[in-house]
């Protein structure tokens, strides 16, 4: 299994009138082909910005640093044309709200054809046929008729399938799904996740699923990365993470989820950090029940901890407490 | 363990909506500037015996002493004189006073009628609403001058209305004429506001405790619509002032009698003056007209920005 | 789509009838044709007056108005129009000329507005908040705020009076009429010379309107998420702008264009009268000030029909361009 996408110390900041907002403060991870990596975190944790940034979809004012290697090509600091050519071909993205993410006055087929023709030298008729095939692949009934319809004539779940069909048109190595199920009903959610899994196996693609919903993660992820305040907090296989989380934030997330064996929901106290001036040391410190003076030192990086990687400096000391908390 | 409520974020002091609107208005430089200019103008116009240099009908120089007609601007008459030697500067001050009166009066009547009709149409809906929309659609479809002139004649021909609205071409008549056109714009705005607020929770809550429609309109919807209503008001005033000028241009202006004048009348005489080359009879009335209408327009723009904040700047 | 069009058409006809009826009543009340007739002819017998009333369907009372309206309508539709009270000739030839002249003036100004205005709007919207945006927007606001008669009279002042004083000789651009007095026949160059000033006055307004509208529309579209999707597909920025942003931003602007063109026939009254341009505007004021009912009614019908037809077209074009609207 090779690394389809590798990020090293990836950073994104936005200059504003009040100062620089450091949205992403050093992300290291890799996604392999045929693997589904779930990136979990609250709003503002930087999970979407990371991938929008490496794809070159952020406003020009954004400052991007570090390294992001996609299929052997460095994207950070690369010529915008290089990045643009990779978009849609080597890496594709599907967005949270499929209704506003599709051009409302263009037929679905036309929009998929645009994706195809942007990277392949295919005449329109052949591309249209291919578009219909793609719709069929994601499970849309009567794809030839549907291909002539407009986005508002589809239901939410169908629209998301359309977005997926569009994204895989050129068989990208990496597919980023940014909260694809957040706007959908629970039953439809399951269907979409199933489609994503099928793509993972059929195309051997690397899929990054961005979400704040641990339930979704539990269903489909191979590996999970938990992000907080623009940095990774913890990373590992899904079984390991759910069984013995090593970061207090992960524990906090799990405890705030409804579950059949949990009597009460325990929210994480405090508010998300101000990214204009993040706390020194570990950003979770102000809200962490296990915080200690050592946490205010250097900004912690991911380090191996058993079968996980963790950014908690006190992981060893508090391991037992954490496991107890999620039982 | 560090206290969990240590706030690392920014604390925002809470500011009342009215103060917020005031602050947003202040951002709009053109609007703020216009408030100053307009205030100076209104003061100058209201304090006319002091600010004017001559009476409305007073010739600048006695005709027996020297020629006084059509004099270009000079020390005795800053803006020059007209066909019978009267000082344009002073006449403009008196004239603007009359026209502002017409504009304000008709705008206020427009707003009163428009708010009532618009609120009822928006809240009740149904046939009343349909009819109102159709009627205003029809009116607004015609060129304004055509509607003004036709309406003018129709109103003038209805004899039983004379006691209320006055003789044809009188100031009172014009105020009512402009009010009849003005209320439609206001009514549409109010109706739109009411429609958007009708389904909101705070109205539902009000109904749930038994509030009647009238109460809802007056206590809840109107205070929340102040912004758009003020904007509509400013548009009505500008509309009335320009309509007065337009009518005067073609001889249908207000009949203010020999002892007075209006901005519209002064503007109305500009067409003939231009052909003869008396530029001061054109430029100064136009300047007054433009200053007033631009100021009111900018203030209206500022009010709109103040009461309807759109995310990210640049959208005037 | 067809059903949409048909339904709109079906509504248009009764609307047309109702509005023309209201106009008929308003003009009859307002201009009192019988009085006008008396003013136009010095020696009238009671018999002649009665005849006049009969021919023109001027019956009294509400029922009379309705009856009169239908009589007028029948005459209008069959081409049997009353003769003008004051001019004592047929109405149509004069009206036809006026219509043609106004169309020439209006369409030229509208075209300028559409081309230049939209270009400026796009220019401004591409760099929102920057100098070019503020400049275009403020200029447009000023252009909209200046009443047409102001620009018309100022232009007349400059070109009728001062051009000669400063540069000697005749005026560069004539300030009245379609041809110099006494000219006959068709001369394109002269025609254009005479149209420059009136077109400029109207174009100031149309350019201002279109630039503001396009700017707002494009700004709105630029914030849309589907542009981000298009970029994520690797589409070139130029194609994103033209194929997605502009194309979508043009939809409301196109609707506006249809509405605006529909208002041309009656919308140039002030300008035409100030420049003595023999179009629909001049025709109207002449007919109105003399109270010439037979001249006014056909004019009104053209205006009303134009507005209704173009409103209908605007609706249809909008539905054609934006499929979301068809869910009627």
GROMACS .gro file of C-alpha atoms in nm, chain C residues 15-296:
model
  282
  658UNK     CA    1  -5.518   4.213  -1.762
  659UNK     CA    2  -5.480   4.404  -2.085
  660UNK     CA    3  -5.853   4.454  -2.111
  661UNK     CA    4  -5.894   4.564  -1.752
  662UNK     CA    5  -5.606   4.808  -1.763
  663UNK     CA    6  -5.717   4.964  -2.090
  664UNK     CA    7  -6.064   5.003  -1.944
  665UNK     CA    8  -5.925   5.183  -1.639
  666UNK     CA    9  -5.714   5.402  -1.864
  667UNK     CA   10  -6.016   5.477  -2.078
  668UNK     CA   11  -6.210   5.591  -1.772
  669UNK     CA   12  -5.920   5.794  -1.638
  670UNK     CA   13  -5.863   5.979  -1.962
  671UNK     CA   14  -6.229   6.042  -2.023
  672UNK     CA   15  -6.267   6.187  -1.676
  673UNK     CA   16  -5.942   6.369  -1.693
  674UNK     CA   17  -5.954   6.531  -2.036
  675UNK     CA   18  -6.328   6.568  -2.089
  676UNK     CA   19  -6.341   6.510  -2.465
  677UNK     CA   20  -6.662   6.704  -2.505
  678UNK     CA   21  -6.499   7.017  -2.366
  679UNK     CA   22  -6.202   6.967  -2.593
  680UNK     CA   23  -6.430   6.931  -2.890
  681UNK     CA   24  -6.600   7.255  -2.799
  682UNK     CA   25  -6.266   7.427  -2.768
  683UNK     CA   26  -6.150   7.299  -3.103
  684UNK     CA   27  -6.452   7.411  -3.298
  685UNK     CA   28  -6.600   7.755  -3.264
  686UNK     CA   29  -6.942   7.713  -3.410
  687UNK     CA   30  -7.117   7.410  -3.274
  688UNK     CA   31  -7.478   7.319  -3.271
  689UNK     CA   32  -7.635   7.090  -3.016
  690UNK     CA   33  -7.684   6.842  -3.297
  691UNK     CA   34  -7.315   6.835  -3.382
  692UNK     CA   35  -7.224   6.785  -3.020
  693UNK     CA   36  -7.468   6.496  -2.990
  694UNK     CA   37  -7.325   6.347  -3.309
  695UNK     CA   38  -6.975   6.376  -3.170
  696UNK     CA   39  -7.079   6.202  -2.853
  697UNK     CA   40  -7.249   5.924  -3.046
  698UNK     CA   41  -6.955   5.860  -3.278
  699UNK     CA   42  -6.706   5.847  -2.995
  700UNK     CA   43  -6.923   5.649  -2.756
  701UNK     CA   44  -6.920   5.916  -2.487
  702UNK     CA   45  -7.214   5.797  -2.281
  703UNK     CA   46  -7.271   5.903  -1.924
  704UNK     CA   47  -7.276   5.706  -1.603
  705UNK     CA   48  -7.089   5.393  -1.513
  706UNK     CA   49  -7.287   5.179  -1.754
  707UNK     CA   50  -7.224   5.440  -2.016
  708UNK     CA   51  -6.855   5.419  -1.957
  709UNK     CA   52  -6.858   5.044  -1.999
  710UNK     CA   53  -7.062   5.072  -2.313
  711UNK     CA   54  -6.839   5.345  -2.440
  712UNK     CA   55  -6.533   5.137  -2.368
  713UNK     CA   56  -6.657   4.845  -2.571
  714UNK     CA   57  -6.754   5.072  -2.854
  715UNK     CA   58  -6.411   5.221  -2.848
  716UNK     CA   59  -6.254   4.875  -2.824
  717UNK     CA   60  -6.444   4.749  -3.123
  718UNK     CA   61  -6.341   5.049  -3.323
  719UNK     CA   62  -5.983   5.016  -3.215
  720UNK     CA   63  -5.954   4.651  -3.302
  721UNK     CA   64  -6.114   4.690  -3.642
  722UNK     CA   65  -5.888   4.975  -3.736
  723UNK     CA   66  -6.175   5.221  -3.730
  724UNK     CA   67  -6.014   5.489  -3.517
  725UNK     CA   68  -6.167   5.827  -3.433
  726UNK     CA   69  -6.000   6.121  -3.587
  727UNK     CA   70  -5.801   6.357  -3.373
  728UNK     CA   71  -6.005   6.643  -3.227
  729UNK     CA   72  -5.754   6.914  -3.290
  730UNK     CA   73  -5.548   6.798  -3.577
  731UNK     CA   74  -5.850   6.685  -3.776
  732UNK     CA   75  -5.665   6.406  -3.943
  733UNK     CA   76  -5.598   6.042  -3.889
  734UNK     CA   77  -5.419   5.944  -3.574
  735UNK     CA   78  -5.216   5.650  -3.692
  736UNK     CA   79  -4.971   5.811  -3.935
  737UNK     CA   80  -4.851   6.058  -3.673
  738UNK     CA   81  -4.844   5.794  -3.403
  739UNK     CA   82  -4.654   5.559  -3.627
  740UNK     CA   83  -4.382   5.814  -3.688
  741UNK     CA   84  -4.358   5.897  -3.322
  742UNK     CA   85  -4.328   5.531  -3.237
  743UNK     CA   86  -4.051   5.477  -3.489
  744UNK     CA   87  -3.853   5.775  -3.367
  745UNK     CA   88  -3.880   5.674  -3.006
  746UNK     CA   89  -3.777   5.319  -3.083
  747UNK     CA   90  -3.467   5.438  -3.260
  748UNK     CA   91  -3.369   5.660  -2.970
  749UNK     CA   92  -3.460   5.412  -2.701
  750UNK     CA   93  -3.301   5.108  -2.855
  751UNK     CA   94  -2.977   5.291  -2.919
  752UNK     CA   95  -2.960   5.411  -2.559
  753UNK     CA   96  -3.056   5.070  -2.426
  754UNK     CA   97  -2.793   4.897  -2.633
  755UNK     CA   98  -2.530   5.134  -2.502
  756UNK     CA   99  -2.655   5.073  -2.152
  757UNK     CA  100  -2.644   4.698  -2.192
  758UNK     CA  101  -2.299   4.684  -2.344
  759UNK     CA  102  -2.121   4.950  -2.141
  760UNK     CA  103  -2.323   4.907  -1.821
  761UNK     CA  104  -2.275   4.533  -1.798
  762UNK     CA  105  -1.907   4.562  -1.878
  763UNK     CA  106  -1.864   4.816  -1.598
  764UNK     CA  107  -2.063   4.599  -1.359
  765UNK     CA  108  -1.844   4.297  -1.429
  766UNK     CA  109  -1.533   4.513  -1.404
  767UNK     CA  110  -1.640   4.633  -1.060
  768UNK     CA  111  -1.756   4.299  -0.924
  769UNK     CA  112  -1.433   4.122  -1.005
  770UNK     CA  113  -1.248   4.324  -0.741
  771UNK     CA  114  -1.509   4.396  -0.478
  772UNK     CA  115  -1.426   4.657  -0.220
  773UNK     CA  116  -1.136   4.792  -0.421
  774UNK     CA  117  -1.112   5.129  -0.592
  775UNK     CA  118  -1.266   5.023  -0.920
  776UNK     CA  119  -1.565   4.882  -0.737
  777UNK     CA  120  -1.630   5.193  -0.529
  778UNK     CA  121  -1.571   5.414  -0.830
  779UNK     CA  122  -1.816   5.233  -1.055
  780UNK     CA  123  -2.077   5.201  -0.785
  781UNK     CA  124  -2.061   5.565  -0.681
  782UNK     CA  125  -2.062   5.687  -1.039
  783UNK     CA  126  -2.365   5.472  -1.108
  784UNK     CA  127  -2.542   5.605  -0.801
  785UNK     CA  128  -2.475   5.961  -0.911
  786UNK     CA  129  -2.591   5.880  -1.263
  787UNK     CA  130  -2.912   5.737  -1.129
  788UNK     CA  131  -2.970   6.030  -0.897
  789UNK     CA  132  -2.937   6.297  -1.162
  790UNK     CA  133  -3.283   6.347  -1.312
  791UNK     CA  134  -3.274   6.324  -1.692
  792UNK     CA  135  -3.389   6.680  -1.734
  793UNK     CA  136  -3.085   6.805  -1.548
  794UNK     CA  137  -2.841   6.637  -1.782
  795UNK     CA  138  -3.054   6.730  -2.080
  796UNK     CA  139  -3.064   7.098  -1.998
  797UNK     CA  140  -2.698   7.115  -1.902
  798UNK     CA  141  -2.605   6.955  -2.232
  799UNK     CA  142  -2.825   7.201  -2.412
  800UNK     CA  143  -2.661   7.486  -2.229
  801UNK     CA  144  -2.318   7.364  -2.327
  802UNK     CA  145  -2.386   7.275  -2.685
  803UNK     CA  146  -2.647   7.531  -2.777
  804UNK     CA  147  -2.478   7.831  -2.624
  805UNK     CA  148  -2.127   7.781  -2.510
  806UNK     CA  149  -1.986   7.570  -2.785
  807UNK     CA  150  -2.039   7.859  -3.020
  808UNK     CA  151  -1.892   8.108  -2.778
  809UNK     CA  152  -1.588   7.902  -2.713
  810UNK     CA  153  -1.525   7.748  -3.048
  811UNK     CA  154  -1.709   7.967  -3.289
  812UNK     CA  155  -1.920   7.845  -3.575
  813UNK     CA  156  -2.231   7.635  -3.531
  814UNK     CA  157  -2.292   7.400  -3.246
  815UNK     CA  158  -2.121   7.062  -3.257
  816UNK     CA  159  -2.432   6.872  -3.165
  817UNK     CA  160  -2.772   7.013  -3.241
  818UNK     CA  161  -3.005   7.040  -2.951
  819UNK     CA  162  -3.343   6.995  -3.109
  820UNK     CA  163  -3.542   6.805  -3.362
  821UNK     CA  164  -3.443   6.520  -3.585
  822UNK     CA  165  -3.319   6.723  -3.877
  823UNK     CA  166  -3.239   7.091  -3.915
  824UNK     CA  167  -3.548   7.295  -3.991
  825UNK     CA  168  -3.645   7.277  -4.353
  826UNK     CA  169  -3.458   6.958  -4.423
  827UNK     CA  170  -3.635   6.685  -4.612
  828UNK     CA  171  -3.547   6.331  -4.698
  829UNK     CA  172  -3.327   6.086  -4.512
  830UNK     CA  173  -2.972   6.171  -4.415
  831UNK     CA  174  -2.801   5.926  -4.185
  832UNK     CA  175  -2.520   6.155  -4.077
  833UNK     CA  176  -2.752   6.441  -3.985
  834UNK     CA  177  -2.981   6.201  -3.813
  835UNK     CA  178  -2.701   6.069  -3.599
  836UNK     CA  179  -2.576   6.419  -3.519
  837UNK     CA  180  -2.917   6.516  -3.393
  838UNK     CA  181  -2.945   6.204  -3.184
  839UNK     CA  182  -2.616   6.229  -3.001
  840UNK     CA  183  -2.734   6.452  -2.719
  841UNK     CA  184  -3.067   6.284  -2.645
  842UNK     CA  185  -2.905   5.942  -2.657
  843UNK     CA  186  -2.638   6.059  -2.415
  844UNK     CA  187  -2.897   6.176  -2.165
  845UNK     CA  188  -3.085   5.848  -2.174
  846UNK     CA  189  -2.767   5.642  -2.182
  847UNK     CA  190  -2.646   5.795  -1.857
  848UNK     CA  191  -2.945   5.638  -1.690
  849UNK     CA  192  -2.932   5.303  -1.865
  850UNK     CA  193  -2.559   5.258  -1.811
  851UNK     CA  194  -2.601   5.339  -1.442
  852UNK     CA  195  -2.888   5.093  -1.402
  853UNK     CA  196  -2.720   4.803  -1.579
  854UNK     CA  197  -2.386   4.850  -1.411
  855UNK     CA  198  -2.540   4.843  -1.065
  856UNK     CA  199  -2.758   4.547  -1.146
  857UNK     CA  200  -2.482   4.340  -1.304
  858UNK     CA  201  -2.245   4.426  -1.023
  859UNK     CA  202  -2.490   4.312  -0.758
  860UNK     CA  203  -2.580   4.000  -0.951
  861UNK     CA  204  -2.221   3.898  -1.014
  862UNK     CA  205  -2.118   3.968  -0.655
  863UNK     CA  206  -2.399   3.744  -0.542
  864UNK     CA  207  -2.287   3.465  -0.772
  865UNK     CA  208  -1.919   3.499  -0.680
  866UNK     CA  209  -2.010   3.395  -0.328
  867UNK     CA  210  -2.172   3.074  -0.446
  868UNK     CA  211  -2.042   2.734  -0.351
  869UNK     CA  212  -2.079   2.584  -0.692
  870UNK     CA  213  -1.791   2.801  -0.808
  871UNK     CA  214  -1.573   2.626  -0.554
  872UNK     CA  215  -1.693   2.293  -0.685
  873UNK     CA  216  -1.604   2.395  -1.038
  874UNK     CA  217  -1.255   2.497  -0.925
  875UNK     CA  218  -1.217   2.170  -0.739
  876UNK     CA  219  -1.278   1.997  -1.070
  877UNK     CA  220  -0.968   2.160  -1.207
  878UNK     CA  221  -1.160   2.397  -1.431
  879UNK     CA  222  -0.956   2.699  -1.537
  880UNK     CA  223  -1.033   3.023  -1.356
  881UNK     CA  224  -1.137   3.183  -1.683
  882UNK     CA  225  -1.389   2.913  -1.752
  883UNK     CA  226  -1.519   2.932  -1.398
  884UNK     CA  227  -1.576   3.302  -1.448
  885UNK     CA  228  -1.740   3.287  -1.787
  886UNK     CA  229  -1.916   2.955  -1.798
  887UNK     CA  230  -2.037   2.949  -1.439
  888UNK     CA  231  -2.023   3.291  -1.273
  889UNK     CA  232  -2.111   3.521  -1.561
  890UNK     CA  233  -2.363   3.292  -1.718
  891UNK     CA  234  -2.553   3.264  -1.393
  892UNK     CA  235  -2.517   3.633  -1.313
  893UNK     CA  236  -2.665   3.721  -1.652
  894UNK     CA  237  -2.997   3.562  -1.567
  895UNK     CA  238  -3.148   3.841  -1.359
  896UNK     CA  239  -2.982   4.099  -1.581
  897UNK     CA  240  -3.148   3.954  -1.889
  898UNK     CA  241  -3.484   3.972  -1.717
  899UNK     CA  242  -3.414   4.334  -1.636
  900UNK     CA  243  -3.325   4.402  -1.995
  901UNK     CA  244  -3.659   4.280  -2.119
  902UNK     CA  245  -3.845   4.490  -1.864
  903UNK     CA  246  -3.635   4.791  -1.947
  904UNK     CA  247  -3.689   4.763  -2.319
  905UNK     CA  248  -4.060   4.731  -2.255
  906UNK     CA  249  -4.060   5.066  -2.085
  907UNK     CA  250  -3.883   5.245  -2.368
  908UNK     CA  251  -4.193   5.353  -2.557
  909UNK     CA  252  -4.323   5.571  -2.279
  910UNK     CA  253  -4.010   5.634  -2.083
  911UNK     CA  254  -3.846   5.914  -2.279
  912UNK     CA  255  -4.108   6.184  -2.237
  913UNK     CA  256  -3.890   6.437  -2.061
  914UNK     CA  257  -3.591   6.394  -2.285
  915UNK     CA  258  -3.790   6.406  -2.606
  916UNK     CA  259  -3.974   6.717  -2.506
  917UNK     CA  260  -3.663   6.902  -2.402
  918UNK     CA  261  -3.484   6.817  -2.725
  919UNK     CA  262  -3.796   6.865  -2.936
  920UNK     CA  263  -3.749   6.514  -3.060
  921UNK     CA  264  -4.068   6.403  -3.238
  922UNK     CA  265  -4.124   6.076  -3.057
  923UNK     CA  266  -4.389   5.919  -2.840
  924UNK     CA  267  -4.305   6.150  -2.552
  925UNK     CA  268  -4.367   6.465  -2.748
  926UNK     CA  269  -4.677   6.314  -2.898
  927UNK     CA  270  -4.811   6.245  -2.552
  928UNK     CA  271  -4.755   6.592  -2.412
  929UNK     CA  272  -4.910   6.751  -2.718
  930UNK     CA  273  -5.212   6.528  -2.701
  931UNK     CA  274  -5.243   6.567  -2.328
  932UNK     CA  275  -5.215   6.943  -2.313
  933UNK     CA  276  -5.478   6.984  -2.580
  934UNK     CA  277  -5.694   6.717  -2.425
  935UNK     CA  278  -5.716   6.515  -2.743
  936UNK     CA  279  -5.884   6.193  -2.641
  937UNK     CA  280  -5.869   6.011  -2.977
  938UNK     CA  281  -5.499   6.077  -2.990
  939UNK     CA  282  -5.436   5.968  -2.634
   0.00000   0.00000   0.00000
